[in-house]
Coordinates of C-alpha atoms in Angstrom, one line a residue:
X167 CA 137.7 180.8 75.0
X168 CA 138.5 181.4 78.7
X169 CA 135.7 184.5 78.9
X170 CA 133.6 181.8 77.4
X171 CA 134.2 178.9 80.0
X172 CA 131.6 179.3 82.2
X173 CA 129.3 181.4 80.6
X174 CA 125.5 180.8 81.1
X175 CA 124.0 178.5 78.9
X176 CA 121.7 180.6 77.4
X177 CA 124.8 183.2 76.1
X178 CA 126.2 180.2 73.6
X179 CA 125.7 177.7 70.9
X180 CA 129.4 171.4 63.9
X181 CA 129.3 171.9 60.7
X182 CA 129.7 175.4 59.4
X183 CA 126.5 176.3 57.1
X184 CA 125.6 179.1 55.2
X185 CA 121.8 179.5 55.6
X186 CA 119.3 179.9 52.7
X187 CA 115.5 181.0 52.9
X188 CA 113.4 178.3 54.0
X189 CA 109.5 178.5 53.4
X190 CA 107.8 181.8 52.9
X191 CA 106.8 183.7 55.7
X192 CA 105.3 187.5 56.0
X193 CA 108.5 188.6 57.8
X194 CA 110.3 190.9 55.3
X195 CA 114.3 192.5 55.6
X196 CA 114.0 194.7 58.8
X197 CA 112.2 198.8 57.8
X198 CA 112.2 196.9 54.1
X199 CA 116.2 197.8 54.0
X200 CA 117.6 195.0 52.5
X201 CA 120.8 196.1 52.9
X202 CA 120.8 196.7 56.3
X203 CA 121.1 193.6 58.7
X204 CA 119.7 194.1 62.5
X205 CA 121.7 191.8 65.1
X206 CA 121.6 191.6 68.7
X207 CA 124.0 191.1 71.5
X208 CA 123.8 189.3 74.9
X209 CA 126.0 192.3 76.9
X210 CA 127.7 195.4 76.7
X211 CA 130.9 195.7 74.8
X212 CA 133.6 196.7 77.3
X213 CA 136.1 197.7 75.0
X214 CA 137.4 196.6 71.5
X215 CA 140.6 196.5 72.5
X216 CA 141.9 192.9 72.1
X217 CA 144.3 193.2 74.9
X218 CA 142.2 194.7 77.6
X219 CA 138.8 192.5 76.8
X220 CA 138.2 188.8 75.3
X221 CA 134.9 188.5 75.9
X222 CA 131.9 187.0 73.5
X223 CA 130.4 190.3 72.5
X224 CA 133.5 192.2 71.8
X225 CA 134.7 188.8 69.8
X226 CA 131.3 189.1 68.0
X227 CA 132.0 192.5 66.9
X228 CA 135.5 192.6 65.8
X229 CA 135.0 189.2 63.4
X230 CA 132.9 190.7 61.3
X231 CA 135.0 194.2 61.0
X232 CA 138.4 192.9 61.4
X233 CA 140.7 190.2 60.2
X234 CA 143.2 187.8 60.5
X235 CA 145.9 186.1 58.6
X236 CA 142.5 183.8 57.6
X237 CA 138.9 183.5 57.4
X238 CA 136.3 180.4 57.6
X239 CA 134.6 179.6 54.8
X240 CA 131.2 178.0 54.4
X241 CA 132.5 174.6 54.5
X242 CA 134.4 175.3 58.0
X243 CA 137.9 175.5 56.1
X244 CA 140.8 178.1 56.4
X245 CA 141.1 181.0 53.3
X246 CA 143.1 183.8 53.1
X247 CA 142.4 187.2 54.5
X248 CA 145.7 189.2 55.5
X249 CA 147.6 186.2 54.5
X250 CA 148.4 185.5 51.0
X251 CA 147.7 182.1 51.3
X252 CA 147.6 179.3 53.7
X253 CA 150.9 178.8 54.5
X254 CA 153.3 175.3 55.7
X255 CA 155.7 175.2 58.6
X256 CA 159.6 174.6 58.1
X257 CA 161.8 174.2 60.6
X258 CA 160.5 170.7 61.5
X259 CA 156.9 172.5 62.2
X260 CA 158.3 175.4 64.2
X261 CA 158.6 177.9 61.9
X262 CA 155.8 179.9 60.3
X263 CA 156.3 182.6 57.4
X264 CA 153.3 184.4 56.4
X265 CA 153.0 187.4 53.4
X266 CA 151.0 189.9 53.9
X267 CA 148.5 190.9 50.9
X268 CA 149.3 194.1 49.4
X269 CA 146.1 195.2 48.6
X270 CA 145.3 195.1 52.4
X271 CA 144.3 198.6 53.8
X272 CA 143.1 199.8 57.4
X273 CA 140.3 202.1 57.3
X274 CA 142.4 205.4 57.2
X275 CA 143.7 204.1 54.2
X276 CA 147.4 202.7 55.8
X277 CA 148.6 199.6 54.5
X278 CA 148.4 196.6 57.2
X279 CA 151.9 195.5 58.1
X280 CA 153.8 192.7 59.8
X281 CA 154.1 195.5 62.0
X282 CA 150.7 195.5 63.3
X283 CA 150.7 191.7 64.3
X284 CA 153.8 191.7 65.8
X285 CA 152.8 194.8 67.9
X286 CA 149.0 193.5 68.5
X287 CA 150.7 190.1 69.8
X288 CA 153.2 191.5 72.1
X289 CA 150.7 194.0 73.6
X290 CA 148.5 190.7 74.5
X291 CA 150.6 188.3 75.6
X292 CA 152.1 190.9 78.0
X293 CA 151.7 190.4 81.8
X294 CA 150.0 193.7 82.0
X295 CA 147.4 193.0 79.3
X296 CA 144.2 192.8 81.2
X297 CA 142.2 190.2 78.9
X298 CA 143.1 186.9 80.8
X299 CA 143.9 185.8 77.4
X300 CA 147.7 185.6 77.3
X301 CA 147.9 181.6 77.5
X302 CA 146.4 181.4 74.2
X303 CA 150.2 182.3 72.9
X304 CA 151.8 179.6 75.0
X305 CA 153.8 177.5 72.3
X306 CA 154.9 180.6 70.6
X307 CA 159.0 181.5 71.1
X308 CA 159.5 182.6 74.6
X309 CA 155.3 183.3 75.7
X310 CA 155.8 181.2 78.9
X311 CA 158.5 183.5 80.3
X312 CA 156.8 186.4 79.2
X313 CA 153.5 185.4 80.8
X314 CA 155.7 185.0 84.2
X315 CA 157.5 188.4 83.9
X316 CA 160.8 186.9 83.3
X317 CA 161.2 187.9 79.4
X318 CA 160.0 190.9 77.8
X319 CA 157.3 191.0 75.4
X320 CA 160.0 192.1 72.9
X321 CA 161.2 188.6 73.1
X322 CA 157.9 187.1 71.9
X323 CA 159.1 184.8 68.4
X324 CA 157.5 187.0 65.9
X325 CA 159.5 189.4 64.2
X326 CA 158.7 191.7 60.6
X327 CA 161.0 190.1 58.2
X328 CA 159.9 193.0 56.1
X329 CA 156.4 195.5 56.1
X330 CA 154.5 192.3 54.2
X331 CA 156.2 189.3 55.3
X332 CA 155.3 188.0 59.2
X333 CA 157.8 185.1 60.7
X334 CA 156.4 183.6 64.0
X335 CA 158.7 180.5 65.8
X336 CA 157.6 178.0 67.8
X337 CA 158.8 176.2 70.6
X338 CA 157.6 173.5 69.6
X339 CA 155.4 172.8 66.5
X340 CA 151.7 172.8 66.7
X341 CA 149.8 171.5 64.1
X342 CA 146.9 173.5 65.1
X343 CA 148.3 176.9 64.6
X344 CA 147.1 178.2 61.6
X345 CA 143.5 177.1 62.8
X346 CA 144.0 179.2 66.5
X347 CA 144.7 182.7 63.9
X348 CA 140.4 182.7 63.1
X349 CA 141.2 184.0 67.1
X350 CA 140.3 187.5 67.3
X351 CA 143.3 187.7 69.5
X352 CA 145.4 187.2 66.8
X353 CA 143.9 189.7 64.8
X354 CA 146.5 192.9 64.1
X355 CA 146.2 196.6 65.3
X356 CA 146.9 199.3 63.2
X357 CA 150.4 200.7 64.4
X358 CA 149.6 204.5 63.3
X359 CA 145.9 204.1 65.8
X360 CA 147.8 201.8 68.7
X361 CA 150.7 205.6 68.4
X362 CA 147.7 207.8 68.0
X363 CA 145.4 206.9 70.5
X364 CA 147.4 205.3 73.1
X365 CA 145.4 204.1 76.3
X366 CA 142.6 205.1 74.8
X367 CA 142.7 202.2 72.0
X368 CA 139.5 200.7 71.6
X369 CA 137.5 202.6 74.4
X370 CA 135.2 203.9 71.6
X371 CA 134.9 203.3 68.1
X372 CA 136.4 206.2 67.0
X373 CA 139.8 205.2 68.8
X374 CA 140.9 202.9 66.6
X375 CA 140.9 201.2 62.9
X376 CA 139.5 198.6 60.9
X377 CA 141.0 195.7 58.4
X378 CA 137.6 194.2 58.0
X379 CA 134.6 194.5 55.4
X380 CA 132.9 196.7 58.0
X381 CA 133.9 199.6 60.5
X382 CA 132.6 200.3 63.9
X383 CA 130.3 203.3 64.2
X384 CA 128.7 205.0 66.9
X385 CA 130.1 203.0 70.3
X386 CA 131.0 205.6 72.8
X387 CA 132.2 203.6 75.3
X388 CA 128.9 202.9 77.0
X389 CA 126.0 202.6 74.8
X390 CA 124.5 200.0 73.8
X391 CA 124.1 200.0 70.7
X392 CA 126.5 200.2 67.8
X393 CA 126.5 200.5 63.9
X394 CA 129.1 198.6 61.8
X395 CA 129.0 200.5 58.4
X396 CA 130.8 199.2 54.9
X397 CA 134.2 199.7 54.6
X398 CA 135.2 201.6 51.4
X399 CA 139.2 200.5 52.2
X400 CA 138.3 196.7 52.6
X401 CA 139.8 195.0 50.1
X402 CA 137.2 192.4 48.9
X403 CA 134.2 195.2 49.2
X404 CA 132.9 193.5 45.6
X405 CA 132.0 190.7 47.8
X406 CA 129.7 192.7 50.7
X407 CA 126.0 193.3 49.9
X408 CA 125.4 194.8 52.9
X409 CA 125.6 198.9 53.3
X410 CA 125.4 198.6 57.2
X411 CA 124.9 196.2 60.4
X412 CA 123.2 197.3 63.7
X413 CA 123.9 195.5 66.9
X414 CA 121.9 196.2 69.9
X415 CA 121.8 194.8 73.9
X416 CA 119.3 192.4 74.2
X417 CA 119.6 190.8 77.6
X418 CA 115.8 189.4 77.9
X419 CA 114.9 186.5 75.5
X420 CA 111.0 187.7 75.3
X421 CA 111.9 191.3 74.5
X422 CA 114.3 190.1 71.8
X423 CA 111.2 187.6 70.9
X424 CA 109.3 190.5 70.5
X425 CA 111.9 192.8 68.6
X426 CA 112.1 189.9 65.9
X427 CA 108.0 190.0 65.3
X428 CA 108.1 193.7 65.2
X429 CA 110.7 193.6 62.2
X430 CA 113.6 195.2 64.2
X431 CA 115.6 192.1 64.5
X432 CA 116.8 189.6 62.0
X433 CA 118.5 187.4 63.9
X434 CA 116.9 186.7 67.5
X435 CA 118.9 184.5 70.0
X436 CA 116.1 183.1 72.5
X437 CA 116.7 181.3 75.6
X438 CA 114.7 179.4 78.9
X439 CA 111.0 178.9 78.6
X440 CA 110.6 181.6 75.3
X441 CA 112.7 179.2 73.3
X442 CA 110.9 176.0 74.8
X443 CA 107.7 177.5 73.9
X444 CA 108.8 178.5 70.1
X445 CA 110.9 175.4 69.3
X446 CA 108.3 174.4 66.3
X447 CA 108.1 177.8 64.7
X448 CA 109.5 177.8 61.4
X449 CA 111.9 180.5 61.7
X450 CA 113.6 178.6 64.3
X451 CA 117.1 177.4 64.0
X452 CA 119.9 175.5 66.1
X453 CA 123.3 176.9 66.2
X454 CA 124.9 174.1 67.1
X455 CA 128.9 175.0 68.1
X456 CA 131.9 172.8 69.3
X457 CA 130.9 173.3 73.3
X458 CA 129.9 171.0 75.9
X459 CA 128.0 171.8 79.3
X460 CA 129.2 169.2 81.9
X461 CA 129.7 168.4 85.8
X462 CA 133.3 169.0 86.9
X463 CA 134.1 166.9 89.8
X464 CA 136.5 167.7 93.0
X465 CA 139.6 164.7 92.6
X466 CA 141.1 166.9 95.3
X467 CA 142.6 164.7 98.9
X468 CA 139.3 164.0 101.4
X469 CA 136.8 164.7 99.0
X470 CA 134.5 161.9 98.1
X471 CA 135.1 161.9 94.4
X472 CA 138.7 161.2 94.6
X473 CA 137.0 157.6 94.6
X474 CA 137.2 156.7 90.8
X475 CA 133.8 154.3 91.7
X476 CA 132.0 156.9 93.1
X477 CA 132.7 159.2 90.3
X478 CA 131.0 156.2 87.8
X479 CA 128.5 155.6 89.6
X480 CA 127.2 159.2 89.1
X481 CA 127.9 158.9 85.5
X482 CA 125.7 155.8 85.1
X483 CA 122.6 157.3 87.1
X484 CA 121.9 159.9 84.5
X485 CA 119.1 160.1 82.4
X486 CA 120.9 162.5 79.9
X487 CA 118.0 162.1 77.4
X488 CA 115.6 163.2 80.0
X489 CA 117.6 166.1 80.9
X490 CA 117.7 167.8 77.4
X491 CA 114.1 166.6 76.2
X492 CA 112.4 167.4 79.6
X493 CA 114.1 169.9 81.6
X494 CA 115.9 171.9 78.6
X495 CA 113.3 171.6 75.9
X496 CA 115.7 173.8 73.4
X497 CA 117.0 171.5 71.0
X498 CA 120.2 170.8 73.1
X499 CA 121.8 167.1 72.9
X500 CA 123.2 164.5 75.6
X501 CA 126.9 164.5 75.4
X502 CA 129.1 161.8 76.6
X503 CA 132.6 162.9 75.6
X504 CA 134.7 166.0 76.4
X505 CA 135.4 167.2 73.1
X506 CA 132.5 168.1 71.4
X507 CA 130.8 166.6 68.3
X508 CA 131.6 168.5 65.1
X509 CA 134.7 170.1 66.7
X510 CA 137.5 168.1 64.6
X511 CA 137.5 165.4 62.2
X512 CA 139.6 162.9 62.8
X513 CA 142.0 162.8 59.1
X514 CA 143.7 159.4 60.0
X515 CA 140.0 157.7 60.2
X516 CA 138.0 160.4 58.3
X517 CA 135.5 160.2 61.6
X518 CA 134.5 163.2 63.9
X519 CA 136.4 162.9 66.8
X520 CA 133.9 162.8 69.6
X521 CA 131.8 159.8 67.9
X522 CA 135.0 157.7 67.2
X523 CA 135.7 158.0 71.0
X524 CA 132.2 157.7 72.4
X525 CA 132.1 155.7 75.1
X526 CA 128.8 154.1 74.4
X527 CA 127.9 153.5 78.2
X528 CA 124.4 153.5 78.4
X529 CA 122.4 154.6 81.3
X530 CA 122.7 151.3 84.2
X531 CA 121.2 152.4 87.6
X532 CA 121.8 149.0 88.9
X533 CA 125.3 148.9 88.1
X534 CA 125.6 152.4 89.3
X535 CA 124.4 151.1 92.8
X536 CA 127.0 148.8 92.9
X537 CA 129.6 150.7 91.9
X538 CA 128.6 153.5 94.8
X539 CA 128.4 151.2 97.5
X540 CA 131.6 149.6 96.5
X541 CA 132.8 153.3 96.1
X542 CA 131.5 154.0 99.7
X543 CA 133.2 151.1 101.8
X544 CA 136.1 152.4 99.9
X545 CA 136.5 155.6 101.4
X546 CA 135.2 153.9 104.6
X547 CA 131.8 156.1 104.8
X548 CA 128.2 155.2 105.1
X549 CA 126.7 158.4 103.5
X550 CA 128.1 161.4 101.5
X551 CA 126.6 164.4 101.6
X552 CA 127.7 166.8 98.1
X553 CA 128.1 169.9 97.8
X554 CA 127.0 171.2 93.9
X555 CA 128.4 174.4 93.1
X556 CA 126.8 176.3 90.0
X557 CA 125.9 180.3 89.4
X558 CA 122.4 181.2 90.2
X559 CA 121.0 181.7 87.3
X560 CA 117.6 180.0 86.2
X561 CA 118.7 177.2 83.6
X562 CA 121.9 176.5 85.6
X563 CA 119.4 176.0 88.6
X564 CA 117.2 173.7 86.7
X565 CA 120.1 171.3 85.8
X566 CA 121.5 171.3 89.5
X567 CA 117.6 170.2 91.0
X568 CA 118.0 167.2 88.3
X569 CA 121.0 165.8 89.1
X570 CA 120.1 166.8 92.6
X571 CA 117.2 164.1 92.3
X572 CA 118.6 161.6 90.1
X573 CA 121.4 161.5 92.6
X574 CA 118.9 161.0 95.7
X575 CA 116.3 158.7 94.1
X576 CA 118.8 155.8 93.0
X577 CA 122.2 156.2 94.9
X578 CA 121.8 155.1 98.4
X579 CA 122.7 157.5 101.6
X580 CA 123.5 160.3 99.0
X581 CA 122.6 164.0 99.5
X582 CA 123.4 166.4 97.1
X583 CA 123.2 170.4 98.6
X584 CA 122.9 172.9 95.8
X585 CA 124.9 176.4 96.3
X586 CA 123.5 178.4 93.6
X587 CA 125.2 181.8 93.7
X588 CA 127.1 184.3 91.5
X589 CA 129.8 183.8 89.2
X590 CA 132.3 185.7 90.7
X591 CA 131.5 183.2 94.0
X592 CA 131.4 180.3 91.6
X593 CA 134.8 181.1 90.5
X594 CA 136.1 181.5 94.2
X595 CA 135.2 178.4 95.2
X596 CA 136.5 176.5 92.1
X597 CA 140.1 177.9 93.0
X598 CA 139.8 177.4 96.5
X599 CA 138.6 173.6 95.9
X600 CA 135.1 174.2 98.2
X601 CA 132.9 172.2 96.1
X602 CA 132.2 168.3 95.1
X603 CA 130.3 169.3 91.7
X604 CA 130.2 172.5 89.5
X605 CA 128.5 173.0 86.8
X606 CA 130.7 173.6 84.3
X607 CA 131.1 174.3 80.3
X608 CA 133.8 174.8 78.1
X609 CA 134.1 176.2 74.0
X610 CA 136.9 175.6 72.4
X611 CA 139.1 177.8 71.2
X612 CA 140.1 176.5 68.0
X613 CA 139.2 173.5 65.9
X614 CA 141.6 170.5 67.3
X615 CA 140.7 168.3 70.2
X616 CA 143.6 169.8 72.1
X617 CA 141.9 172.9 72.9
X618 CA 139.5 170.9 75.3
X619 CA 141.9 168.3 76.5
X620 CA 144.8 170.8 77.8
X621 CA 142.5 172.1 79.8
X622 CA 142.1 168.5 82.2
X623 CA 146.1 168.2 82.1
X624 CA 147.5 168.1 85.5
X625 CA 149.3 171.2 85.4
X626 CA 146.7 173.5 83.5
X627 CA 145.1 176.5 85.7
X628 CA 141.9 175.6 84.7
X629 CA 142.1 172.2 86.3
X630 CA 139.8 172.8 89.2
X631 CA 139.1 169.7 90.1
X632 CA 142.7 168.5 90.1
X633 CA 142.7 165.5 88.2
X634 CA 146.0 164.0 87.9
X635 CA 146.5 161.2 85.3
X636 CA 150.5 159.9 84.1
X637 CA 148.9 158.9 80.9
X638 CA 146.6 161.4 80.1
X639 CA 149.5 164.0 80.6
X640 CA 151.6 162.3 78.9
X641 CA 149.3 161.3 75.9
X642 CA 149.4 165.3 75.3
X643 CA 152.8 165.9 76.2
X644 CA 153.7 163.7 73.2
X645 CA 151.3 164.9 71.0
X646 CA 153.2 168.3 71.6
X647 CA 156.6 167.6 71.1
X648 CA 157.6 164.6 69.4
X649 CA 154.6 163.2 67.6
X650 CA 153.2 166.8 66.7
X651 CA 154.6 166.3 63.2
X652 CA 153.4 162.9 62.8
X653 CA 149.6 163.1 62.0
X654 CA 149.0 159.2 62.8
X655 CA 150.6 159.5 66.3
X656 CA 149.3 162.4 67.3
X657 CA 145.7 161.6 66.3
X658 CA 146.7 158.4 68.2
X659 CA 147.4 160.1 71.3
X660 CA 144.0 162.2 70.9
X661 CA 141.7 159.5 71.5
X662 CA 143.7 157.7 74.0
X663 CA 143.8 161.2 76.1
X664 CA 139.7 161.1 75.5
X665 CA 139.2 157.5 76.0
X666 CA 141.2 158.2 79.4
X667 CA 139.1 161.0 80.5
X668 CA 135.8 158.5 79.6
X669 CA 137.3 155.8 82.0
X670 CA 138.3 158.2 84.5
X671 CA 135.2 160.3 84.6
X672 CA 136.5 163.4 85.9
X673 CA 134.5 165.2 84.2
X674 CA 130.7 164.2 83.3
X675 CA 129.4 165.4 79.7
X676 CA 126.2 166.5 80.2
X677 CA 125.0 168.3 77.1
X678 CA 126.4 170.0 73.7
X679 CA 126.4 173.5 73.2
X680 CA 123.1 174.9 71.1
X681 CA 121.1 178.0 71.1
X682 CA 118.1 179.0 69.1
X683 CA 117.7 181.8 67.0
X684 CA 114.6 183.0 65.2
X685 CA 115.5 184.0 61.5
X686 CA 114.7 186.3 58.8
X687 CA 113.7 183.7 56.6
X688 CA 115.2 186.1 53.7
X689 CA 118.2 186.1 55.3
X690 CA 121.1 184.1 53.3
X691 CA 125.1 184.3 52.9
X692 CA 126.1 183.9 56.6
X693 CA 128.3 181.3 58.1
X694 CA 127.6 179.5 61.1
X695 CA 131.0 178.0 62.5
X696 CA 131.2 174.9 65.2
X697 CA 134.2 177.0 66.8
X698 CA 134.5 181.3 66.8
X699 CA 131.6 183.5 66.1
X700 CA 129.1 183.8 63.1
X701 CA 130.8 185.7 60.0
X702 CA 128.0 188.1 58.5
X703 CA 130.1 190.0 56.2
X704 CA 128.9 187.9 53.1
X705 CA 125.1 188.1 54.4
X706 CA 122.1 189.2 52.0
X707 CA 119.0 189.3 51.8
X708 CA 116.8 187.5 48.8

């Protein structure tokens, strides 16, 4: 998710689960209401408005009290929601027709149309949307020329065949697009609220309606807190135990540490040294999700790791293991590939993705020597100095001092300077190219290795460190056009996009994506997903 990218660590988190009591413990359903669930939130919601906002706590919100053509199931696979089933492509992959269920309702009791995707799409892929979303619709009839002002949203390839039937075309097919609809982005917007309420969609709750087993009460804009109460209109409502979900701000891991003792929270997310010191309670749990946390490196013209040697030699002096058992402490593991573990399975090999590519290259600091000093008479210097760009806060400061001294202590005339600053300086640096390391992370938006490895092709925005590789792009540029039909070729070109990034090392996995959450140990029915946010619509307590 792009508001996701470079997120803090603490703010994230392969298998989907759904989560049953474990042990007994004196903790009991928050105020003894077992039908009211207390969550929390890591920042304010700045609107619920899809095309004005994509950020984690608005996407938090509107999964559990709206839907898309599908939902996740506790097993991590695609079912129905507005869809009436899981639908094939024609067209040779580029057409998709999808029929609306009839028994779908909004929350003033209209009927959800074609209508309201096909309006809820255009509004966000249009240049004026304000969610920095858009390229998510890139492969979709015309989104390209739309997102550079030359076609009008109008032109986007969805159309209403009829009120219940929705056709989108493709430019090309994508095997992965029925997975990319679990995207809130994708979800629809009522057509009578988007007329009604104009700009104002989605600045409060009350501006807008609700597909989902719960509507939105009580957000005025500002507050921070919100309620999301049963909705009578949802058309499964047999299936939700719970009357009513709160959701609160909870910025500060020891206050939502506290919240969770005191019976007011269910579900605590707990970061820095509060997790570290809790990580053998028993109602302790890993969210592990499809993310990595990694050191983007600077390929760009004069800068030292344009030098392919230089760049391994960094690779091979890190003591991953230390970094995630002694300076994390939180239950996070070493990564060594790009795509994270539990994000896809591979179906031609039946293996996750990310193990079947592993490079399995142990730690070597001798070889590492070699390969910098070869690195170094290579670019004709006799010392480097680096500059490591990361945002200031305390975890990502933690990781830059330990690279910082792995870097020193075994690599020869090295000398790393740390620049610890503010996103928003992070992010101006990254486009202007001042930096030799950032600390980096990506999630990826949908469950297919392409989601990550689009993001390290030459021409992709996000490729800040300008790597440039003929085979890499054009490992991906077959995988979308020609072989994106043929499951054994396009798999093929997968791993031998990844297995170019692990010889290339232009990026350096560092760690997976985990967070730790303390947990009502009566707490049950929720789903845990490696990619999009935790469904609690089916939750209970027992």
């Amino acid at each position: 998710m792009k508001h996701k990218k470079i997120l803090a660590p603490f703010l994230i988190v392969a298998t989907a689960l759904t989560l049953a009591a474990c042990g007994n413990n004196s903790q009991n359903s928050s105020n003894n209401d077992d039908k009211t669930l207390h969550l929390m939130q890591s920042g304010e919601l700045m609107s619920l408005d899809t095309a004005k906002q994509a950020n984690l706590n608005e996407f938090n919100t509107l999964t559990n009290s709206m839907e898309g053509l599908y939902r996740s199931n506790k097993k991590n696979q695609l079912v129905p929601a507005m869809a009436t089933k899981v639908v094939k492509p024609t067209d040779n992959g580029c057409v998709y027709t999808y029929h609306i269920r009839k028994d779908a309702k909004w929350s003033n009791g209209d009927p959800v149309t074609a209508e309201d995707f096909v309006r809820s799409w255009r509004r966000s892929v249009s240049p004026t949307s304000q969610s920095g979303y858009g390229y998510i619709f890139k492969g979709i009839e015309n989104a390209d020329q739309i997102i550079d002002g030359k076609k009008k949203p109008s032109t986007l390839g969805v159309k209403a065949l009829n009120s219940k039937t929705l056709q989108v075309k493709l430019d090309y097919p994508m095997p992965y697009f029925n997975k990319m609809q679990l995207l809130p982005i994708f979800f629809p917007q009522s057509t009578t609220a988007l007329k009604k309420f104009g700009n104002q969609y989605g600045s409060a709750s009350n501006k807008m309606y609700y597909n989902g087993a719960f509507e939105i009460k009580n957000w005025t804009g500002s507050n921070l807190s919100w309620n999301l109460v049963k909705n009578k209109d949802y058309y499964d409502k047999k299936d939700i135990k719970l009357n009513k979900i709160t959701m609160q701000v909870v910025k500060d891991a020891n206050t939502a540490h506290q919240l969770f003792q005191d019976n007011k929270l269910d579900d605590a997310v707990i970061t820095g040294p509060t997790a570290q010191g809790l990580q053998k309670n028993k109602n302790l749990y890993h969210y592990k999700r499809a993310g990595v946390y990694y050191l983007r490196l600077n390929l760009r013209n004069n800068r030292p790791f344009r030098n392919r040697n230089l760049r391994r030699a960094v690779s091979l002096v890190l003591n991953k293991e230390n970094l995630v058992n002694k300076v994390l402490s939180d239950g996070s593991k070493s990564a060594n590939t790009f795509v994270a573990p539990g994000l896809a399975i591979d179906p031609t090999t039946n293996k996750d993705f990310s193990v079947e590519t592993d490079p399995h290259e142990a730690r070597d600091v001798a070889k590492a020597k070699q390969l910098w000093k070869k690195g170094l008479k290579e670019i004709n210097q006799k010392k480097v100095t680096l500059k490591y760009n990361t945002d200031d806060q305390t975890i990502s400061k933690n990781v830059a001092q330990f690279v910082q001294s792995q870097i020193e202590e075994n690599l020869p005339k090295a000398n790393v300077e740390i620049h610890a600053v503010p996103t928003k300086n992070v992010q101006n640096d990254l486009a202007s190219g001042n930096f030799d390391m950032n600390f980096g992370f990506w999630f990826a938006d949908f469950g297919d290795p392409i989601s990550d490895l689009n993001v390290l092709q030459s021409d992709n925005v996000s490729n800040y460190g300008k790597y440039n590789n003929a085979n890499y792009d054009r490992n991906l540029n077959l995988a979308k056009t020609q072989n994106a039909t043929q499951e054994s070729k396009y798999w093929a070109n997968m791993r031998a996009a990844q297995q170019q990034l692990n010889k290339d090392m232009p990026v350096i996995p560092l760690y997976t994506m985990t967070e730790s959450h303390l947990l009502n140990p009566k707490l049950k029915g929720f789903y845990w997903h490696p990619v999009g946010e935790a469904d609690y619509t089916r939750a209970y307590f027992k």
